[in-house]
C-alpha cells in the first residue's frame, strides 16, 4: 500500500456526526494500520468517541472547532465560514499540506464550494467533477463521473472528466488503459447533444492518452463490467446514480415480498440466506461509499450522509489510496500531455 | 372496456416481424375479443401467421406493402417512404380515421418523424413526448415521459409533458388528480437547470389543472409508488429508463449467481421458485411494453423491438385503451383550460 498518508476528517458532518466518523476511522485502521488522522470538530464529542476505539489510541490529532456547516446551509453562506467550521478547517489542512486528503460527510454543495475556493482547480481543468466507483458484473468496479457537481457541461468539460476518470481508474484499479465511454441515449454517432458528440470527436482524436475511448454507452450497459469509466454531465450522472440506487432497492424490496408470500418460499428464503447475504453485500452502498472531487489541487472525498462505520472506512480508504498514489500529479501529467498535442486539434467552435 | 377500436399494425418492424406482431394481436384478442386489426406488410408472411391463430380468423384486414423501414434507416430517409412502407401506411390509417391507433415495433426515430409529419402535433403542444408506464412498489404504475423523443427541452415543453402525462394517468389508471413531479437532482427549489425551475414555477401556479403538482423528485424515488407521473427532458428520461432496466437485470443476474453459489442455496432456490416467478413477472419488460407518443393528433404506440407476443399484446392494449378513452381530446381539453388561464401568467421569458 506504500507509505500511509494522514487524512483530515470533518467529524461533524453526516447524519450521525462524530460517532460514525470516528468508528469509521477506527475501522479504516484495521485495513491500513499506519494511517494518521487529523480530526476537526467538537473536541469533547470527538474525545468521547476516540476513547471507545482502541485502534484510535495513537495517531489521532484533534483540532477543536465550534462551527458546523448544516445540511440546509447554502454554499454561498458556507464559504464565509471556511476558517471556523470543521469542514472548512479539514479542507484547509489539505491546502496547508498537513493532511494528504480530507473526508467529510457534510453538505455536498458546501463542501464543493469551499474546496473549490480553498484549493482551486487544477491547471487545464475548468470544473471539478464528483466521481465514484460503482459495482458491476465484471471483475472491476466502474468509475462514474460527474455525479452532480455540474448541472450543465460542454464538450471540453466532458473531455476533462474523461481524462480525470481514466486517471482514477488507473490509480485505484491498476488498469493501464481504462475503457472510457460517454453516457448517451444511443450508441450511434448522431445520438445525443452537440456537446456529447463534440466530446466524442475530441476523445476519438486523442489516441495518445492512456485510455481506450469506446464511444457512447447507454444507461442499461454501465454495470455490465465491459467499460471502466462512464462520463456524463452532472445532471444525467446524478439521475443515473440515483435511479440505479432506487431500482436496486425496488428489486430487493420485491424480492423480500416474494419470499414472504408463502410458507414454502419462506423456507426457501431460510435455506438461501447465505446466498442472499452475498447479494446484499454486493449491493450495500456502504461498500462503495466515498465520492471524490476530481480536478482540485488537493483530494477531497465526500462520504454519504447516511453511511455507517464501514461506509466511512471505505471513504477514508478511497482518500488514502488517492493521496498515496498522488492522483493530482497523475491527472496533471495527462493534461500536460493533451496540452502538448493541442495545437494540432483545436476544440470544435474554437478559432483555429 | 367500452367499444372496441380498430388498431393499425405495422407487421414488419421489430426483431421478429410478422410472427410476433400477429401472435401479439391474437393474444390481445383474448383480453378484448372485439378488437379489430388493420395489418400492413408482406401479405404472404402475414397470411401465414394469421392462419396459425384461430383468434385471428375474423376481424383482420391485410394491406400489402413491399417497403420496410429498417432499424438503421435515418428518420430523414424514412419520411420519404410514408406512402410505401408498412410503418408509413399504418400511421396514415390513423390519420384517415381507418384505425383508432397504430402500433409499430420498428425504428423509433423513423416512427416519431413520420408520425409527426403525417399527424401533426396538437394545438398547444410544441413537441410530442414518448411516455410509458413503469412498475412501482405501490398499487399503480407510474407514467414517465419524455423517454427519448426530445434530447433538449425548455420549461414550456416540460409543462406540456406534465399536462399530457397527467391525462395519460387519468385515462389509463383512473386517477382523478394524478400526483406529478419533475425529475431533478435534488428536491430543494434551487436545484437543477433554469428550465426545470421555471417549469416548476409554472406548474405550481397552474392549480386549476386536474393534477397535484408535487415539485421535484430524485431518481431513487420514482418507483416508490407515491408519484403518478414523472416528467423530464428526453435525455434524462432515457438515461433513467435504461439505467432502471440495466440495474434490474444487474440485480437479478447477481441473484442468479448467489443462488448457484452452493448446494444449499440451490435447494433454497428450488423451494423459492414460485416466489421468484412472481418477481420475474413483475420485472418482465414485456408486461410494461408499449410506449405512446403523446401530443400528436392521433395515437401511435411503439412496441419494443425485442418484445415477445405478450409484450406486443400489451402494446396493442395500450393503444386500444387510449383510443377508446379518446386521450387526444382529453389532452386538448386540459390545454384549452390552461390557455384560458394563460393571460394572467405569461411564461418566463415571454413578453408580457
XYZ file of C-alpha atoms in Angstrom:
704
model
C 0.000 0.000 0.000
C 3.024 2.305 0.217
C 3.537 4.963 2.855
C 0.408 5.781 4.826
C -0.858 9.347 4.465
C -2.582 11.453 7.108
C -6.290 12.057 6.499
C -8.167 15.168 7.670
C -11.631 14.273 8.958
C -14.604 16.590 9.339
C -16.125 14.851 12.355
C -19.321 16.928 12.438
C -20.950 16.248 9.033
C -23.375 13.451 8.198
C -26.426 12.109 9.972
C -24.554 10.735 12.980
C -21.579 13.089 13.272
C -18.542 12.197 15.359
C -19.796 8.757 16.413
C -19.829 7.204 12.959
C -16.886 9.228 11.608
C -14.560 8.020 14.388
C -15.903 4.472 14.245
C -15.115 4.591 10.525
C -11.613 5.890 11.199
C -11.029 3.051 13.661
C -12.279 0.560 11.107
C -10.051 2.043 8.379
C -7.036 1.390 10.635
C -7.791 -2.314 10.519
C -7.108 -2.303 6.795
C -4.238 0.189 6.904
C -2.754 0.427 10.427
C -0.329 3.288 9.745
C -2.989 5.821 8.640
C -2.825 9.094 10.566
C -5.875 11.235 11.365
C -6.326 14.952 11.877
C -9.853 15.346 13.222
C -11.825 18.616 13.235
C -14.918 19.302 15.339
C -16.222 19.432 18.879
C -13.285 18.269 20.990
C -15.320 16.721 23.822
C -17.526 14.753 21.423
C -14.510 13.552 19.462
C -12.534 12.561 22.601
C -15.517 10.548 23.848
C -15.614 8.592 20.576
C -11.845 8.148 20.334
C -11.909 6.621 23.824
C -14.273 3.921 22.594
C -11.876 2.608 19.943
C -8.557 1.039 20.978
C -7.440 1.384 17.350
C -7.512 5.177 17.770
C -5.272 5.268 20.843
C -2.493 6.869 18.830
C -2.028 8.717 15.557
C -5.049 10.948 16.116
C -4.692 14.712 16.405
C -7.804 16.675 17.372
C -8.432 20.314 16.449
C -11.407 21.872 18.197
C -13.921 23.872 16.142
C -17.249 25.335 17.291
C -18.929 25.889 13.948
C -20.732 23.176 11.972
C -21.987 23.547 8.381
C -25.575 22.259 8.404
C -27.235 20.286 5.636
C -29.549 23.195 4.826
C -26.796 25.852 4.693
C -26.366 27.385 1.274
C -22.904 27.050 -0.298
C -22.733 30.858 -0.551
C -23.174 31.109 3.223
C -20.872 28.204 3.993
C -17.853 29.656 2.213
C -17.785 32.543 4.692
C -17.170 30.038 7.479
C -14.093 28.371 5.999
C -11.933 29.380 8.962
C -14.350 28.477 11.739
C -16.146 25.323 10.599
C -14.940 21.733 10.907
C -15.498 21.286 7.163
C -13.546 24.407 6.218
C -10.662 23.536 8.548
C -10.401 19.978 7.187
C -10.090 21.397 3.654
C -7.545 23.986 4.827
C -5.436 21.171 6.312
C -5.139 19.655 2.823
C -4.157 23.015 1.352
C -1.526 23.537 4.058
C -0.074 20.075 3.443
C -0.936 18.957 6.985
C -3.076 16.150 5.506
C -2.905 14.222 2.245
C -6.677 14.288 1.796
C -9.873 15.273 3.614
C -13.086 13.314 4.214
C -16.448 14.902 5.058
C -19.996 13.517 5.264
C -21.475 17.020 5.323
C -23.427 19.196 2.862
C -22.152 18.310 -0.654
C -22.758 21.734 -2.209
C -20.972 23.498 0.633
C -18.072 21.039 0.509
C -17.672 21.571 -3.228
C -17.843 25.374 -2.964
C -15.405 25.577 -0.049
C -12.986 23.087 -1.596
C -13.010 24.912 -4.917
C -12.357 28.256 -3.256
C -9.637 26.994 -0.941
C -7.803 24.535 -3.174
C -8.548 25.969 -6.643
C -8.998 23.820 -9.725
C -6.003 22.265 -11.452
C -4.396 23.931 -14.449
C -6.266 22.709 -17.534
C -9.448 21.858 -15.636
C -12.403 24.248 -15.905
C -14.646 22.454 -13.444
C -14.058 19.719 -10.881
C -16.309 16.649 -11.047
C -17.670 14.246 -8.468
C -16.579 10.656 -9.169
C -17.396 7.332 -7.530
C -16.841 3.619 -8.043
C -19.938 1.541 -8.694
C -20.361 -2.241 -8.732
C -20.524 -4.251 -11.976
C -20.967 -7.869 -13.035
C -17.313 -7.859 -14.152
C -14.108 -8.163 -12.164
C -13.741 -4.433 -11.587
C -15.871 -1.550 -10.412
C -16.737 1.197 -12.887
C -15.761 4.845 -12.280
C -18.672 7.208 -12.919
C -18.424 10.985 -13.164
C -19.799 13.681 -12.909
C -22.349 12.623 -10.311
C -23.834 16.015 -9.650
C -21.246 18.768 -9.264
C -22.039 20.398 -12.631
C -25.652 20.640 -13.811
C -24.670 21.667 -17.330
C -21.447 20.741 -19.128
C -19.876 21.486 -22.502
C -17.677 19.242 -24.643
C -14.437 20.488 -23.041
C -15.780 19.696 -19.567
C -16.681 16.168 -20.649
C -13.227 15.597 -22.182
C -11.593 16.778 -18.959
C -13.863 14.461 -16.934
C -12.759 11.570 -19.171
C -9.084 12.341 -18.507
C -9.687 12.563 -14.742
C -11.865 9.450 -14.632
C -9.291 7.425 -16.544
C -6.577 8.552 -14.114
C -8.815 7.489 -11.213
C -9.350 4.067 -12.771
C -5.610 3.605 -13.372
C -4.702 4.639 -9.843
C -7.459 2.851 -7.927
C -7.815 -0.319 -10.013
C -4.413 -0.625 -11.712
C -5.942 -0.647 -15.180
C -3.270 0.535 -17.618
C -5.652 1.676 -20.392
C -9.136 2.106 -18.932
C -12.050 1.722 -21.369
C -13.862 5.078 -21.356
C -17.379 5.779 -22.698
C -19.733 8.768 -22.756
C -23.222 8.201 -21.318
C -25.744 8.818 -24.104
C -29.247 7.883 -25.278
C -27.975 5.670 -28.091
C -24.717 4.341 -29.440
C -24.944 5.737 -32.994
C -22.665 8.685 -33.771
C -25.526 11.129 -34.356
C -27.207 10.499 -30.988
C -27.262 12.998 -28.125
C -26.452 16.669 -27.730
C -23.876 18.686 -29.667
C -21.717 18.738 -26.545
C -21.587 14.962 -26.311
C -20.894 14.491 -29.986
C -18.113 17.087 -29.923
C -16.605 15.454 -26.829
C -16.667 12.089 -28.610
C -14.842 13.563 -31.607
C -12.165 15.079 -29.360
C -11.671 11.862 -27.390
C -11.515 9.789 -30.564
C -8.728 12.067 -31.808
C -6.821 11.976 -28.511
C -5.425 8.478 -29.083
C -2.169 9.392 -27.334
C -3.938 9.411 -23.957
C -3.577 6.355 -21.689
C -7.186 5.235 -22.206
C -9.239 3.383 -24.784
C -12.157 5.519 -25.918
C -15.159 3.298 -26.668
C -17.734 5.849 -27.865
C -21.199 6.037 -26.323
C -22.794 3.834 -23.717
C -26.487 3.625 -22.772
C -27.811 3.550 -19.224
C -28.573 -0.175 -19.350
C -24.946 -1.158 -20.021
C -22.980 0.675 -17.335
C -22.962 -2.211 -14.845
C -22.029 -4.985 -17.309
C -18.330 -4.687 -16.499
C -17.099 -4.045 -20.053
C -16.438 -0.324 -19.522
C -14.126 1.103 -16.831
C -15.085 4.796 -16.876
C -18.521 6.289 -17.675
C -18.503 10.043 -18.328
C -21.533 12.345 -18.233
C -22.696 15.803 -17.255
C -23.615 16.112 -13.583
C -27.354 16.176 -14.215
C -27.580 12.901 -16.158
C -24.916 11.313 -13.968
C -26.866 12.109 -10.822
C -30.107 10.824 -12.399
C -28.339 7.591 -13.420
C -26.735 7.113 -9.987
C -29.953 7.714 -8.063
C -32.040 5.643 -10.476
C -29.622 2.737 -10.073
C -29.832 3.039 -6.266
C -33.612 3.257 -6.359
C -34.011 0.342 -8.751
C -31.683 -1.896 -6.716
C -33.803 -1.124 -3.651
C -37.004 -1.664 -5.657
C -35.899 -5.114 -6.816
C -34.720 -6.202 -3.370
C -37.996 -4.950 -1.847
C -39.923 -7.007 -4.412
C -37.705 -9.971 -3.608
C -38.479 -9.649 0.090
C -42.211 -9.528 -0.689
C -41.921 -12.587 -2.903
C -40.115 -14.541 -0.202
C -42.751 -13.813 2.402
C -45.662 -14.624 0.094
C -45.986 -18.284 1.142
C -44.724 -20.764 3.726
C -42.831 -22.644 1.045
C -40.988 -19.571 -0.158
C -40.191 -18.612 3.450
C -38.473 -21.987 3.833
C -36.635 -21.369 0.585
C -35.580 -17.999 1.917
C -34.115 -19.545 5.076
C -32.100 -22.005 3.015
C -30.903 -19.295 0.620
C -29.935 -16.852 3.341
C -26.154 -17.097 2.942
C -26.535 -16.588 -0.800
C -28.797 -13.589 -0.293
C -26.295 -12.214 2.182
C -23.766 -12.150 -0.678
C -26.242 -10.228 -2.796
C -26.857 -7.722 -0.040
C -23.139 -7.281 0.477
C -22.630 -6.616 -3.233
C -25.424 -4.037 -3.327
C -24.695 -2.346 0.016
C -23.924 1.304 -0.824
C -21.559 1.399 2.165
C -19.209 -0.872 0.231
C -18.997 1.774 -2.473
C -19.021 4.844 -0.267
C -16.614 7.706 -0.917
C -17.063 10.030 -3.898
C -14.064 12.170 -4.792
C -13.970 15.698 -6.216
C -11.515 15.286 -9.082
C -9.786 18.293 -10.632
C -8.920 20.207 -7.466
C -5.391 20.876 -6.252
C -5.974 18.536 -3.341
C -8.036 15.455 -2.570
C -11.493 15.882 -1.029
C -13.711 12.855 -0.504
C -17.438 13.011 0.219
C -18.850 10.294 2.438
C -22.617 9.719 2.153
C -24.557 11.410 4.956
C -26.186 8.136 5.958
C -23.091 5.926 5.640
C -22.311 3.621 8.571
C -18.846 2.989 10.065
C -17.985 0.547 7.281
C -19.009 3.167 4.720
C -16.891 5.879 6.354
C -13.939 3.467 6.479
C -14.376 2.952 2.728
C -14.415 6.695 2.085
C -11.248 7.106 4.174
C -9.658 4.263 2.238
C -10.514 5.982 -1.067
C -8.964 9.219 0.209
C -5.827 7.471 1.444
C -5.349 5.494 -1.747
C -5.707 8.556 -3.972
C -3.371 10.589 -1.746
C -0.823 7.816 -1.719
C -0.926 7.383 -5.495
C -0.663 11.155 -5.957
C -3.667 11.278 -8.274
C -3.445 15.050 -8.629
C 0.009 14.753 -10.228
C -1.143 11.902 -12.472
C -4.046 13.945 -13.802
C -1.742 16.926 -14.294
C 0.594 14.761 -16.386
C -2.238 13.614 -18.660
C -3.482 17.165 -19.045
C 0.011 18.351 -19.945
C 0.185 15.515 -22.444
C -3.079 16.719 -24.007
C -1.900 20.306 -23.959
C 1.244 19.315 -25.853
C -0.892 17.755 -28.593
C -3.465 20.539 -28.518
C -2.253 22.925 -31.251
C -2.855 20.244 -33.896
C -6.518 19.900 -32.977
C -8.387 22.959 -31.854
C -11.589 22.398 -29.945
C -14.747 22.491 -32.074
C -16.002 26.023 -32.194
C -12.576 27.462 -31.323
C -10.829 29.803 -33.740
C -8.054 27.800 -35.419
C -63.842 -1.607 -21.645
C -66.281 0.266 -23.871
C -66.486 -0.088 -27.639
C -63.525 -1.853 -29.195
C -61.453 0.230 -31.604
C -59.597 -0.987 -34.669
C -55.809 -0.986 -34.377
C -53.426 -0.497 -37.302
C -50.417 -2.798 -37.031
C -47.056 -2.398 -38.739
C -46.316 -6.108 -39.086
C -42.769 -5.682 -40.403
C -40.945 -3.809 -37.596
C -39.152 -5.339 -34.621
C -36.684 -8.201 -34.326
C -39.143 -10.924 -35.346
C -41.527 -9.084 -37.680
C -44.909 -10.557 -38.607
C -44.568 -13.685 -36.456
C -44.511 -11.893 -33.108
C -46.764 -8.999 -34.168
C -49.592 -11.339 -35.205
C -49.090 -13.629 -32.211
C -49.397 -10.468 -30.095
C -52.576 -9.448 -31.906
C -54.060 -12.894 -31.283
C -53.124 -12.648 -27.626
C -54.648 -9.156 -27.354
C -57.965 -10.627 -28.560
C -58.042 -12.873 -25.512
C -58.300 -9.805 -23.298
C -60.508 -7.806 -25.633
C -62.295 -10.058 -28.166
C -63.903 -7.281 -30.203
C -60.642 -5.567 -31.207
C -60.272 -5.099 -34.960
C -56.942 -5.150 -36.793
C -55.713 -3.465 -39.944
C -52.370 -5.082 -40.710
C -49.712 -3.614 -43.033
C -46.798 -5.534 -44.521
C -45.908 -8.514 -46.681
C -49.232 -10.171 -47.397
C -47.945 -13.741 -47.727
C -45.986 -13.520 -44.481
C -48.969 -12.020 -42.666
C -51.443 -14.590 -44.038
C -49.153 -17.418 -42.920
C -49.130 -16.050 -39.372
C -52.864 -15.263 -39.291
C -53.530 -18.902 -40.246
C -51.712 -20.064 -37.123
C -54.043 -18.226 -34.727
C -57.716 -19.192 -34.526
C -58.329 -15.934 -32.666
C -57.457 -14.053 -35.861
C -59.928 -15.877 -38.103
C -62.021 -12.743 -38.411
C -61.711 -9.014 -37.862
C -58.325 -8.805 -39.594
C -57.840 -6.742 -42.749
C -54.497 -7.041 -44.508
C -52.961 -4.337 -46.713
C -49.927 -5.460 -48.669
C -46.833 -3.245 -48.694
C -43.388 -4.032 -50.146
C -41.276 -1.482 -48.337
C -39.920 -1.955 -44.808
C -38.230 0.765 -42.727
C -35.058 -0.817 -41.343
C -33.583 -0.193 -37.907
C -30.596 1.608 -39.411
C -32.622 3.901 -41.695
C -32.316 7.572 -40.822
C -35.576 9.373 -39.972
C -34.853 11.848 -42.775
C -34.786 8.955 -45.277
C -37.760 7.172 -43.745
C -40.172 10.097 -44.137
C -39.838 9.882 -47.927
C -41.291 6.378 -47.742
C -44.506 7.256 -45.890
C -46.684 6.017 -48.740
C -44.840 2.779 -49.495
C -43.712 1.412 -46.128
C -45.742 -0.665 -43.680
C -44.879 1.864 -40.943
C -45.961 4.861 -43.012
C -49.192 3.192 -44.077
C -50.107 2.227 -40.517
C -49.700 5.872 -39.462
C -51.715 7.049 -42.481
C -54.560 4.728 -41.451
C -54.799 6.609 -38.150
C -54.829 9.950 -39.951
C -57.547 8.756 -42.321
C -59.679 7.520 -39.423
C -59.472 3.908 -40.628
C -57.890 2.928 -37.312
C -58.132 4.374 -33.800
C -54.421 3.901 -33.145
C -51.290 2.348 -34.686
C -48.688 0.012 -33.183
C -45.171 -0.470 -34.568
C -42.091 -2.251 -33.239
C -39.852 -0.574 -35.817
C -37.207 2.180 -35.781
C -38.240 4.690 -33.056
C -36.710 7.761 -34.679
C -38.351 6.988 -38.013
C -41.713 6.301 -36.356
C -41.558 9.604 -34.492
C -40.570 11.601 -37.580
C -43.207 10.002 -39.812
C -45.939 10.283 -37.206
C -45.141 13.938 -36.557
C -45.195 14.764 -40.249
C -48.377 12.834 -41.014
C -50.461 13.552 -37.928
C -49.044 16.931 -36.818
C -48.763 17.957 -33.195
C -51.823 19.050 -31.227
C -52.651 22.731 -30.863
C -50.805 23.982 -27.788
C -48.118 21.288 -27.966
C -44.702 22.243 -29.321
C -43.201 18.758 -29.219
C -44.659 15.292 -28.731
C -43.141 13.122 -25.993
C -42.644 9.387 -25.571
C -44.439 8.086 -22.464
C -44.577 4.679 -20.794
C -45.906 3.028 -17.638
C -43.309 1.623 -15.288
C -43.755 -0.672 -12.276
C -43.702 0.645 -8.698
C -43.978 -0.743 -5.177
C -47.383 0.954 -4.908
C -50.779 -0.054 -6.250
C -50.351 1.771 -9.546
C -47.751 2.059 -12.269
C -46.025 5.389 -12.786
C -46.218 7.276 -16.109
C -42.788 8.516 -17.218
C -42.139 10.965 -20.053
C -40.243 12.044 -22.154
C -38.283 8.827 -22.651
C -36.140 9.969 -25.544
C -38.079 11.861 -28.198
C -36.569 15.258 -27.308
C -32.896 15.499 -26.378
C -33.224 19.050 -25.092
C -36.350 20.646 -23.615
C -37.323 24.056 -22.290
C -39.736 24.921 -19.479
C -42.773 25.122 -21.796
C -42.040 21.641 -23.172
C -41.850 20.226 -19.652
C -45.139 21.852 -18.638
C -46.821 20.396 -21.736
C -45.362 16.971 -20.918
C -46.848 17.263 -17.419
C -50.299 18.022 -18.837
C -50.082 15.092 -21.259
C -48.681 12.678 -18.676
C -51.429 13.571 -16.199
C -54.079 12.940 -18.879
C -52.474 9.556 -19.604
C -52.547 8.636 -15.913
C -56.211 9.684 -15.596
C -57.246 7.734 -18.685
C -55.190 4.582 -18.175
C -55.326 4.284 -14.376
C -58.490 6.190 -13.467
C -56.634 8.537 -11.132
C -58.675 11.742 -10.842
C -55.815 14.026 -9.752
C -52.513 12.350 -10.598
C -49.511 13.379 -8.488
C -46.983 14.904 -10.894
C -43.280 15.577 -10.227
C -40.324 16.838 -12.245
C -37.231 14.596 -12.315
C -34.339 16.560 -10.800
C -31.032 16.148 -8.961
C -32.438 17.335 -5.645
C -35.748 18.343 -4.126
C -34.813 21.861 -2.986
C -36.270 24.716 -5.052
C -32.883 25.958 -6.259
C -31.781 22.600 -7.682
C -31.486 21.815 -11.386
C -31.459 23.826 -14.578
C -33.276 27.101 -15.236
C -35.723 25.204 -17.455
C -36.712 22.816 -14.680
C -37.089 25.574 -12.095
C -39.217 27.663 -14.483
C -41.390 24.637 -15.290
C -41.888 24.042 -11.561
C -42.982 27.645 -11.047
C -45.487 27.396 -13.911
C -46.914 24.085 -12.690
C -47.151 25.373 -9.128
C -49.206 28.318 -10.425
C -51.455 26.107 -12.594
C -53.516 24.822 -9.675
C -56.664 24.743 -11.827
C -55.315 21.715 -13.731
C -56.617 18.242 -12.817
C -53.328 17.175 -11.218
C -51.457 17.630 -7.962
C -48.031 19.114 -8.611
C -45.550 17.716 -6.084
C -42.338 19.555 -7.036
C -39.117 17.704 -7.751
C -38.361 14.014 -7.476
C -34.944 12.329 -7.482
C -34.071 9.214 -9.473
C -34.151 6.958 -6.425
C -37.814 7.714 -5.635
C -39.605 7.157 -8.948
C -40.552 3.520 -8.234
C -41.822 4.017 -4.675
C -45.425 4.406 -5.790
C -46.054 7.837 -4.234
C -45.927 9.743 -7.543
C -48.127 9.002 -10.574
C -46.350 10.977 -13.305
C -42.608 11.700 -13.599
C -41.708 14.417 -16.108
C -38.278 15.004 -17.624
C -36.481 16.007 -20.791
C -35.914 13.133 -23.205
C -32.222 12.821 -22.453
C -32.525 12.373 -18.677
C -35.702 10.319 -19.091
C -33.991 7.897 -21.444
C -30.958 7.649 -19.123
C -33.285 6.945 -16.167
C -35.343 4.348 -18.085
C -32.299 2.486 -19.399
C -30.486 2.674 -16.060
C -33.529 1.205 -14.321
C -33.680 -1.618 -16.882
C -29.948 -2.278 -16.582
C -29.964 -2.213 -12.787
C -32.941 -4.580 -12.564
C -31.066 -7.008 -14.827
C -27.872 -6.469 -12.800
C -29.588 -7.341 -9.527
C -31.364 -10.398 -10.939
C -28.081 -11.589 -12.501
C -26.391 -11.230 -9.112
C -29.295 -13.104 -7.556
C -28.878 -15.966 -10.017
C -25.154 -16.113 -9.214
C -25.907 -16.140 -5.498
C -28.391 -18.967 -5.845
C -25.959 -21.149 -7.750
C -23.068 -20.497 -5.358
C -23.699 -23.557 -3.132
C -25.763 -26.733 -2.943
C -27.729 -25.311 -0.031
C -28.711 -22.155 -1.878
C -29.646 -24.219 -4.940
C -32.106 -26.109 -2.741
C -33.406 -22.824 -1.431
C -33.815 -21.634 -4.979
C -35.931 -24.664 -5.887
C -38.199 -24.046 -2.920
C -38.476 -20.332 -3.686
C -39.163 -20.799 -7.369
C -42.847 -19.778 -7.361
C -41.937 -16.659 -5.387
C -39.139 -15.803 -7.780
C -41.511 -16.340 -10.661
C -43.623 -13.504 -9.203
C -40.541 -11.306 -9.116
C -39.699 -12.126 -12.711
C -43.251 -11.405 -13.770
C -43.164 -8.028 -12.042
C -39.863 -7.076 -13.679
C -40.549 -8.511 -17.148
C -40.372 -5.554 -19.545
C -42.984 -7.295 -21.730
C -45.550 -6.576 -19.022
C -44.827 -2.880 -19.430
C -44.363 -2.818 -23.176
C -45.985 -0.083 -25.253
C -44.712 3.493 -25.172
C -47.014 6.118 -26.611
C -46.156 9.326 -28.483
C -48.307 11.871 -26.669
C -49.120 15.225 -28.239
C -49.887 14.084 -31.779
C -53.295 14.314 -33.439
C -53.579 10.546 -33.356
C -52.350 7.680 -31.220
C -49.081 5.953 -32.121
C -47.673 3.261 -29.834
C -44.128 1.967 -30.003
C -43.609 -1.684 -29.098
C -40.060 -2.656 -28.050
C -38.110 -4.262 -30.887
C -37.380 -7.336 -28.782
C -40.843 -7.697 -27.211
C -42.445 -11.139 -27.324
C -46.105 -11.898 -28.143
C -47.178 -10.966 -24.608
C -45.311 -7.673 -24.961
C -46.926 -6.887 -28.312
C -50.340 -7.732 -26.837
C -49.630 -5.209 -24.083
C -48.664 -2.527 -26.585
C -51.875 -3.201 -28.548
C -53.813 -2.983 -25.314
C -52.246 0.403 -24.502
C -53.158 1.658 -27.977
C -56.736 0.381 -27.734
C -57.271 1.807 -24.273
C -56.001 5.251 -25.245
C -58.051 5.242 -28.445
C -61.148 4.165 -26.597
C -60.737 6.820 -23.912
C -60.088 9.455 -26.583
C -56.899 10.645 -24.913
C -56.229 13.196 -27.653
C -59.461 15.043 -26.820
C -58.732 14.860 -23.069
C -55.321 16.428 -23.525
C -56.830 19.086 -25.787
C -59.354 19.994 -23.061
C -56.608 20.433 -20.459
C -54.561 22.524 -22.861
C -57.579 24.718 -23.596
C -58.103 25.050 -19.853
C -54.519 26.235 -19.483
C -54.843 28.564 -22.431
C -57.904 30.176 -20.833
C -55.878 30.920 -17.698
C -52.780 31.914 -19.630
C -53.113 35.724 -19.914
C -52.715 36.069 -16.136
C -49.355 34.322 -16.096
C -47.046 34.827 -19.017
C -44.347 32.228 -19.494
C -40.928 33.218 -18.179
C -39.007 34.965 -20.901
C -42.174 35.833 -22.816
C -43.064 39.463 -23.469
C -45.944 40.358 -21.115
